[in-house]
Coordinates of C-alpha atoms in Angstrom, one line a residue:
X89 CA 23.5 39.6 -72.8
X90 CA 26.1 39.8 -70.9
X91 CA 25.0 41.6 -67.9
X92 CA 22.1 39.2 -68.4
X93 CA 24.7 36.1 -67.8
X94 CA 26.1 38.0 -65.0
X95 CA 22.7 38.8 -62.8
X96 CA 21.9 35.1 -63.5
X97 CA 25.4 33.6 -62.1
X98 CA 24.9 36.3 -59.5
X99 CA 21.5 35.0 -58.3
X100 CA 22.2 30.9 -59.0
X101 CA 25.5 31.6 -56.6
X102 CA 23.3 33.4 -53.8
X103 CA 20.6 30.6 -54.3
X104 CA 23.7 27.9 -53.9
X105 CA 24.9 29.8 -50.6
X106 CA 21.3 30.0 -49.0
X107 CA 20.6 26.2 -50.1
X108 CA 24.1 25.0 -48.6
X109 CA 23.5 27.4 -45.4
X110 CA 19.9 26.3 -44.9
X111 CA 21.6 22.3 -45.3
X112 CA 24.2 23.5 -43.0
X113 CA 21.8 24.8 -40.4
X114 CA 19.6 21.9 -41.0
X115 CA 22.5 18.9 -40.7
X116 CA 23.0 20.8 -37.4
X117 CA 19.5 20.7 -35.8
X118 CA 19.7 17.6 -36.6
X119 CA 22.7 16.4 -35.0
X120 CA 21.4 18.4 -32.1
X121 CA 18.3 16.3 -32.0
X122 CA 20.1 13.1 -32.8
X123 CA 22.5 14.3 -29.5
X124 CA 19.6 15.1 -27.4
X125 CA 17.7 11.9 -28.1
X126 CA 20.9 10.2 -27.3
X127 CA 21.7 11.9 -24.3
X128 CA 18.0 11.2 -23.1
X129 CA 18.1 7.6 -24.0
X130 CA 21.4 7.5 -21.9
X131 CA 19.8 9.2 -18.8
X132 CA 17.0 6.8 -19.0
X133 CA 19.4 3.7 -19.0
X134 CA 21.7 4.9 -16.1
X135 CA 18.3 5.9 -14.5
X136 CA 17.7 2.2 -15.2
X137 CA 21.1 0.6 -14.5
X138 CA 20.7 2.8 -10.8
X139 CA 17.1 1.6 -9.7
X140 CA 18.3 -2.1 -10.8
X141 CA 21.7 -1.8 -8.2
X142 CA 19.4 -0.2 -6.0
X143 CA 17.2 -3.0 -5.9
X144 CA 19.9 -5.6 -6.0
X145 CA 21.4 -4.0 -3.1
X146 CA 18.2 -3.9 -1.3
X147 CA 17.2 -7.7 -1.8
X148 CA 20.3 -8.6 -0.4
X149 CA 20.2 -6.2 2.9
X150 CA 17.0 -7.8 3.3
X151 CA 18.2 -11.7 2.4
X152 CA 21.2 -10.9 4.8
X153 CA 19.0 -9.1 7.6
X154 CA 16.9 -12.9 7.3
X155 CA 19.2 -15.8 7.6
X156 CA 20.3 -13.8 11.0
X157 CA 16.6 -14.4 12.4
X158 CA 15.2 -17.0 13.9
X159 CA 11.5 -18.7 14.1
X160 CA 10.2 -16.9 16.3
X161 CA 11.3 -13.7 15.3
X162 CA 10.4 -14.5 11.5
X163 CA 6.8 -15.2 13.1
X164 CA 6.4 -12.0 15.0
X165 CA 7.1 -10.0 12.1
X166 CA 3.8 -11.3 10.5
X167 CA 1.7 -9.6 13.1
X168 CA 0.4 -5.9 13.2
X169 CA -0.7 -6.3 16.6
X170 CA -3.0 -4.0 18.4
X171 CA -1.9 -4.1 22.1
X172 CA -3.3 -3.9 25.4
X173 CA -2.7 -0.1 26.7
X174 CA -0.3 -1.6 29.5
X175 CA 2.7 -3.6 29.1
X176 CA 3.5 -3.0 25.1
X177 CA 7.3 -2.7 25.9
X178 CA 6.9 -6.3 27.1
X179 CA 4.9 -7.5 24.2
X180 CA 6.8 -5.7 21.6
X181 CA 9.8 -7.4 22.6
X182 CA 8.6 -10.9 24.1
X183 CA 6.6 -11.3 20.5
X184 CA 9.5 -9.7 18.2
X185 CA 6.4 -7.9 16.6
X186 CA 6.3 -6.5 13.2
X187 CA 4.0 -3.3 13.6
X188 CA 1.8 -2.0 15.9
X189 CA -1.2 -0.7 14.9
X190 CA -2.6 2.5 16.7
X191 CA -6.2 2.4 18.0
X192 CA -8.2 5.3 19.6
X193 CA -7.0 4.2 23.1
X194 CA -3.4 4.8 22.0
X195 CA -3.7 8.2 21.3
X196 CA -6.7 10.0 23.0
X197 CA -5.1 11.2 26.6
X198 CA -1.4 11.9 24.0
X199 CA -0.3 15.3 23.4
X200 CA 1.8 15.9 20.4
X201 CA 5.1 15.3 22.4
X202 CA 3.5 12.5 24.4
X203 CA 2.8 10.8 21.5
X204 CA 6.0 11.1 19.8
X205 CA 7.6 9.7 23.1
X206 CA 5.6 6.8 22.7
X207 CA 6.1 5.8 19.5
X208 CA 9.9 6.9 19.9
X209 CA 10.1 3.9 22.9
X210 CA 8.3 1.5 20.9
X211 CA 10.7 1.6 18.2
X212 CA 13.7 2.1 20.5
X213 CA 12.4 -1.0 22.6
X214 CA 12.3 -3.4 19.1
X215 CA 15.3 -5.3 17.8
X216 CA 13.7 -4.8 14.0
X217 CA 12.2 -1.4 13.2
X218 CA 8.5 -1.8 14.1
X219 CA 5.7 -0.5 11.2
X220 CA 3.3 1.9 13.1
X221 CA 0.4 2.4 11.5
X222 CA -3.2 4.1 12.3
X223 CA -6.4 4.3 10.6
X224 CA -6.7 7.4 9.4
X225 CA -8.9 7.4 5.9
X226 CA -10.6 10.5 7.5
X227 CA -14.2 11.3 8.1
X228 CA -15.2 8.2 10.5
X229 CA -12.5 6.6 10.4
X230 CA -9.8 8.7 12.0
X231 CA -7.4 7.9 15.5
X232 CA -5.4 11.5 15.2
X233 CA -8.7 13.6 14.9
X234 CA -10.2 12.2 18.1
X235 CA -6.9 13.0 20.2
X236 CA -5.8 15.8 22.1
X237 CA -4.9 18.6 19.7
X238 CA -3.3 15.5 17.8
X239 CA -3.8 17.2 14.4
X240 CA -5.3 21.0 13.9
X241 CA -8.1 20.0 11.8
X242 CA -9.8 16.9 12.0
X243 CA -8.8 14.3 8.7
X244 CA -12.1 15.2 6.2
X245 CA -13.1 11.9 4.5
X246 CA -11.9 11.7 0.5
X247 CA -15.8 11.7 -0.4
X248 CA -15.9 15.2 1.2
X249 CA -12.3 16.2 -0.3
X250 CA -13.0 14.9 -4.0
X251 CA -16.3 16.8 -3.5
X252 CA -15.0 19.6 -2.8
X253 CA -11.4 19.9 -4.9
X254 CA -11.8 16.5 -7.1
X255 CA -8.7 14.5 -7.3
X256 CA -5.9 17.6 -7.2
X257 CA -7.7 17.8 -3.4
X258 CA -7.1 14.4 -3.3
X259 CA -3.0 14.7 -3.6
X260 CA -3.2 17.8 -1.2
X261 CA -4.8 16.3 1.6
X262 CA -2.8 13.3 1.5
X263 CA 0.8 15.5 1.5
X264 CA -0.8 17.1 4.5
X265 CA -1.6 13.7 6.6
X266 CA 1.8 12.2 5.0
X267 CA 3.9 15.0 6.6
X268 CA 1.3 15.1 10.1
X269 CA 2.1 10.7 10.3
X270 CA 5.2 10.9 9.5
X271 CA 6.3 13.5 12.7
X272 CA 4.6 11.0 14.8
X273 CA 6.9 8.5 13.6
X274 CA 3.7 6.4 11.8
X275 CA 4.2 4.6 8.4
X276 CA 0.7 3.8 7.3
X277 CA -3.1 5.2 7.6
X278 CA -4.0 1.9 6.2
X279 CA -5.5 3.5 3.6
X280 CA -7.1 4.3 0.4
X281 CA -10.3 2.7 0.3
X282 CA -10.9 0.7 -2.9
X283 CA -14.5 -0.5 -2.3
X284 CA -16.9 0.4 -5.0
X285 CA -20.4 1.6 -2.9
X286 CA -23.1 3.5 -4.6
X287 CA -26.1 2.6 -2.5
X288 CA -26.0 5.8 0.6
X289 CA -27.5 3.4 2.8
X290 CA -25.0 0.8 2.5
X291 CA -21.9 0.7 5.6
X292 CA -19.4 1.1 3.8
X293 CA -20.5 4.2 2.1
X294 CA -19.1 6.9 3.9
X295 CA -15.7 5.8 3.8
X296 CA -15.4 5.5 -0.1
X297 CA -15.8 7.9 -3.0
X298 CA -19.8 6.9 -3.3
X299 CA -18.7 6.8 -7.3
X300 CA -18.4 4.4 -10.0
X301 CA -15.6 2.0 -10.6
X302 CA -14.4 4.5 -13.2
X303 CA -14.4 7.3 -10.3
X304 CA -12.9 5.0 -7.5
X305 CA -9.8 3.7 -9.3
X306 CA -8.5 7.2 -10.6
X307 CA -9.0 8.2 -7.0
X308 CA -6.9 4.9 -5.7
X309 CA -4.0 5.7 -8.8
X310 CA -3.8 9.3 -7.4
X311 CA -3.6 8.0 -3.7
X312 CA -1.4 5.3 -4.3
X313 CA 1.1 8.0 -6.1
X314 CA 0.9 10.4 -4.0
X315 CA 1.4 8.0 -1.0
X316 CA 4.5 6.5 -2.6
X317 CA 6.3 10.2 -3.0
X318 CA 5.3 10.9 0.5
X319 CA 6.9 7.7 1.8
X320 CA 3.7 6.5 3.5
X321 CA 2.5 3.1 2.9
X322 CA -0.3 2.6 0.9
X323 CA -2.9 -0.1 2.2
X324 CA -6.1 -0.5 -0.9
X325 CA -9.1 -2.0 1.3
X326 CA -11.3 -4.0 1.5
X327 CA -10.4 -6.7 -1.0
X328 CA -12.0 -8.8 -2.8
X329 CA -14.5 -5.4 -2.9
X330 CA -17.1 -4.5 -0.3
X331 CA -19.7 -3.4 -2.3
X332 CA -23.0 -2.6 -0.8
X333 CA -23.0 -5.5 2.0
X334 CA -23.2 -5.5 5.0
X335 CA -20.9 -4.7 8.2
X336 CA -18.8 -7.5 8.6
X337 CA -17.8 -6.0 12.6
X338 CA -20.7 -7.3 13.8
X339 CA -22.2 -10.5 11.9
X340 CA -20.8 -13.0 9.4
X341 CA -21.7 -11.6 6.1
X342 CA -22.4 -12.9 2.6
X343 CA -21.4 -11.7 -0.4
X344 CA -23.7 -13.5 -3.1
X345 CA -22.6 -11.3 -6.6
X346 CA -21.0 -13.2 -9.1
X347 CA -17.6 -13.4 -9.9
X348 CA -18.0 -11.7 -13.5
X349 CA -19.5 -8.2 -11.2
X350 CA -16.7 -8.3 -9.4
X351 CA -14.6 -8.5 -12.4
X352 CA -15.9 -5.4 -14.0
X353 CA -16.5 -3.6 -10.9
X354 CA -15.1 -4.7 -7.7
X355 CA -11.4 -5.3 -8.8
X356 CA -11.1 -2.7 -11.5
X357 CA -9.9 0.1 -8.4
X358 CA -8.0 -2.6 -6.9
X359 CA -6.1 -3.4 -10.5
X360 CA -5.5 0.5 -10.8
X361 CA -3.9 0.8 -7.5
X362 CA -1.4 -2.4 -8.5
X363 CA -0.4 -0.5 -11.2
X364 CA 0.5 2.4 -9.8
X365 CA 2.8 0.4 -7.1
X366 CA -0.1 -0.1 -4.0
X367 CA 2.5 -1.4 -1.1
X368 CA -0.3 -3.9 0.6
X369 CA -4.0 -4.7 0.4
X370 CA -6.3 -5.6 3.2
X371 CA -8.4 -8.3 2.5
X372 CA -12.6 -8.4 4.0
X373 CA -14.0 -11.3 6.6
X374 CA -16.7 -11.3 3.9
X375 CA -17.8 -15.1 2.4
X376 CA -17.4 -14.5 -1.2
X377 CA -19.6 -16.8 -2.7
X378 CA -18.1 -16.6 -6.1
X379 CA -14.8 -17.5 -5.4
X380 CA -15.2 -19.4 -2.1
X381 CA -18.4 -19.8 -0.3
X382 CA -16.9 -22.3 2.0
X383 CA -14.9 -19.6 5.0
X384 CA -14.1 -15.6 5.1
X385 CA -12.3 -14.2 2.4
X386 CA -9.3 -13.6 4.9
X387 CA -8.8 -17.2 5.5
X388 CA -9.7 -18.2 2.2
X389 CA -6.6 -19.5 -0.3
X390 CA -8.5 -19.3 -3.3
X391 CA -9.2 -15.5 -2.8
X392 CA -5.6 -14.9 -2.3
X393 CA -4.6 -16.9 -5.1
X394 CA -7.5 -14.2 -7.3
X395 CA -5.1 -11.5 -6.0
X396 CA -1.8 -13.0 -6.4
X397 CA -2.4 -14.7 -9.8
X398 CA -5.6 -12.9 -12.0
X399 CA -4.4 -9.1 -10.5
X400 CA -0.8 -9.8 -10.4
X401 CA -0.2 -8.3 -6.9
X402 CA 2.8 -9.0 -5.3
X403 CA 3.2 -7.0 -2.1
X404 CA 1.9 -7.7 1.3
X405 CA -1.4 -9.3 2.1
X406 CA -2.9 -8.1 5.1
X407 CA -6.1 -9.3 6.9
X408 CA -8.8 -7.3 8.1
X409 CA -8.9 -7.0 12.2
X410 CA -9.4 -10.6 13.5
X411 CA -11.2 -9.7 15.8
X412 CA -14.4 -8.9 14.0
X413 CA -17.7 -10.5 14.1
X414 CA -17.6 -12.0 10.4
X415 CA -14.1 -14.3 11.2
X416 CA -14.5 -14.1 15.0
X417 CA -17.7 -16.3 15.0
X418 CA -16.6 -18.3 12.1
X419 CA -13.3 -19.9 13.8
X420 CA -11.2 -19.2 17.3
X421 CA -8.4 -16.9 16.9
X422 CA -5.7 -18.9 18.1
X423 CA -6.6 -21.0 14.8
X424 CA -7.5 -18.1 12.9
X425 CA -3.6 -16.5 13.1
X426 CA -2.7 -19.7 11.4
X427 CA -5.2 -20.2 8.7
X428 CA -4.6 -17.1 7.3
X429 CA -1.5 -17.6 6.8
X430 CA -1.8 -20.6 5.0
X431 CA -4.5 -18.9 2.9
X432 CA -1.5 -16.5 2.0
X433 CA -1.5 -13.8 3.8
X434 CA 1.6 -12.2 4.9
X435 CA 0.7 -9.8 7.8
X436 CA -1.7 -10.3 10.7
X437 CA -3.9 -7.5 12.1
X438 CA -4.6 -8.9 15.5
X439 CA -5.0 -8.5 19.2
X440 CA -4.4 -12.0 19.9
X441 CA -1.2 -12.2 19.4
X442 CA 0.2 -13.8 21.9
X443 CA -2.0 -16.6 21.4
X444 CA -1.6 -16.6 17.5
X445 CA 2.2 -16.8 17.2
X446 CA 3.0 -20.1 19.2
X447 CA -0.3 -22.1 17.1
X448 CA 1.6 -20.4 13.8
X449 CA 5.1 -21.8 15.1
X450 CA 3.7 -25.3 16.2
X451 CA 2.1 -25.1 12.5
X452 CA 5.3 -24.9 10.9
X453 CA 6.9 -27.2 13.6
X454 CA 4.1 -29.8 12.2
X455 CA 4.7 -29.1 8.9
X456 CA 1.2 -27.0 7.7
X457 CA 2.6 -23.8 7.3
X458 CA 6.4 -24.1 5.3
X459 CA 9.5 -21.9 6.3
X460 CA 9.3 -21.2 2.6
X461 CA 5.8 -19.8 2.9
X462 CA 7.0 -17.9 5.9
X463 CA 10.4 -16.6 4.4
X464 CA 8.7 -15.1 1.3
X465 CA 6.1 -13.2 3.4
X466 CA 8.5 -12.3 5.9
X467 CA 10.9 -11.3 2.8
X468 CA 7.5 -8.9 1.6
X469 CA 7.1 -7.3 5.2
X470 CA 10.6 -6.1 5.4
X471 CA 11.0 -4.9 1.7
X472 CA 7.7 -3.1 2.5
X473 CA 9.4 -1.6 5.8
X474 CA 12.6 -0.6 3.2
X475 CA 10.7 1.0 0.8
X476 CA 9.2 3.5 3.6
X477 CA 12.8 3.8 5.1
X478 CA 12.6 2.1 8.0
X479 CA 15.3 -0.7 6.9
X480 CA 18.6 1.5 6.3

């Protein structure tokens, strides 16, 4: 009995040692966990506390960098001009331009070195840094590929790249063009392209996916992402959806669907590439019925109030190339610079320029287009510049 007593208070001891190490062991992964989750949860609010100064600090370079503008500086920095292949030192300066967009007469007698020159004097001859951009969605729509040994392989467009490698070709491609723009000194290919076209015949076809809505917008999330690591600015086009119409280059153009199509189809990519931070959108010449069958969608305010209020967008608005057939036959482009504006866009692509900015400053001078209107645009063009790095 009592060697029975003994083996029992033996074994209840060893049991009480094993429970209290196994509690021990446990209190401890716990307290580990309860550390680790703590430690996390810290990280995540410095992370937080950091991006907040940094964006404090960076609305105030840019508020500072504003009140020491005047007009017609403010103006010029609304216009992505595409200039005349003699004098752009001139017009870059006497026009205190914003951008200037590259077209295929920019770069197709350019070497490599020739063409960083360029660009090298263009931002050396602007008091603000100049955004350079180029349309380079690849496939048909390329400036680079049709130079002179520009790039080694022409730009493939993303229906041929998600056809071939799906959306993980997709972020590939665009890290190669990134790092090819950004040693030429350009800061947007003014894409992804957000339209929704399904029908092979339709223009815009070969320059989207040739998918879904489903399709098209986890293409524009990756682009946009991708893009915004890369530092390149991200442009969605062509808003308020192109669809299967026609080519608004050549002919005013009518866009007849009804608003609740372009709700569940049109805008779903466009809403996808918000979220995942799109810098700017381009907005069509096409008369959108729906929404505003009255002018182009680019001169429109009620479009522009669909994008800013019902999809929540607030970088810059940019308009299509003025001089294409669907505004240019609708109104003259020294009026056409101005109306856009007051429809609420923020950033002109234009060629007319020079005739644009002084009807835009006698417009404010006159009291139809605010300083306000033109301080918060003008506030979106340079954050937009910051975010790539060209503000310091």
């Amino acid at each position: 009995m009592t060697i029975l007593l003994l083996i029992f208070g033996i074994s209840f001891g060893v049991m009480w040692l094993v429970n209290k190490s196994n509690e021990s062991v446990q209190t401890k992964i716990t307290q580990e966990t309860k550390n680790t989750s703590t430690s996390a949860v810290e990280e995540n609010k410095s992370k937080e506390r950091n991006e907040e100064t940094t964006l404090k600090n960076q609305d105030q370079s840019i508020k500072d960098l504003m009140a020491t503008m005047t007009i017609e500086e403010k103006v010029g920095q609304l216009f992505l001009a595409r200039i005349p292949i003699d004098g752009q030192i001139e017009s870059i300066q006497d026009n205190h331009l914003g951008g200037y967009l590259l077209f295929g007469r920019d770069v197709e007698s350019e070497t490599p070195d020739s063409l960083k020159a360029k660009i090298a004097s263009y931002q050396a001859a602007s008091k603000l840094p100049l955004f350079i951009a180029s349309d380079e969605e690849g496939g048909g729509v390329t400036r680079l590929s049709g130079g002179n040994n520009l790039v080694s392989e022409a730009f493939k467009s993303p229906m041929d790249v998600y056809q071939e490698s799906g959306l993980s070709g997709i972020r590939t491609d665009i890290q190669k063009k990134a790092e090819i723009l950004r040693s030429y000194g350009i800061q947007g290919g003014l894409f992804p392209d957000a339209d929704v076209a399904t029908d092979p015949e339709a223009f815009i076809y070969d320059r989207t996916l040739g998918l879904d809505a489903e399709k098209t917008s986890e293409y524009v999330e990756t682009s946009v992402k991708e893009l915004k690591k890369q530092k390149v600015v991200s442009t969605l086009k062509h808003f308020p959806g192109y669809g299967d119409n026609r080519d608004s280059h050549i002919e005013i153009v009518y866009d007849n669907r009804g608003l609740d199509t372009l709700r569940q189809i049109d805008f779903l990519p466009f809403k996808s590439g918000i979220l995942a931070g799109a810098d700017s959108i381009m907005v069509s010449h096409n008369i959108v019925t729906s929404i505003d069958d009255t002018v182009p969608a680019s001169i429109s305010k009620p479009i522009h109030e669909v994008l800013r209020n019902e999809l929540g967008f607030q970088g810059v608005i940019m308009t299509d190339d003025m001089d294409m057939a669907g505004l240019a036959d609708f109104i003259s482009q020294e009026e056409a610079g101005l109306a856009a504006l007051i429809a609420g866009n923020d950033l002109i692509l234009s060629s007319s320029f020079q005739s644009q900015i002084p009807y835009v400053i006698q417009g404010i001078e006159q009291g139809s287009y605010t300083e306000e209107a033109l301080n918060q645009s003008v506030y979106r063009v340079l954050k937009m510049k910051s975010d790539v790095g060209l503000l310091k």
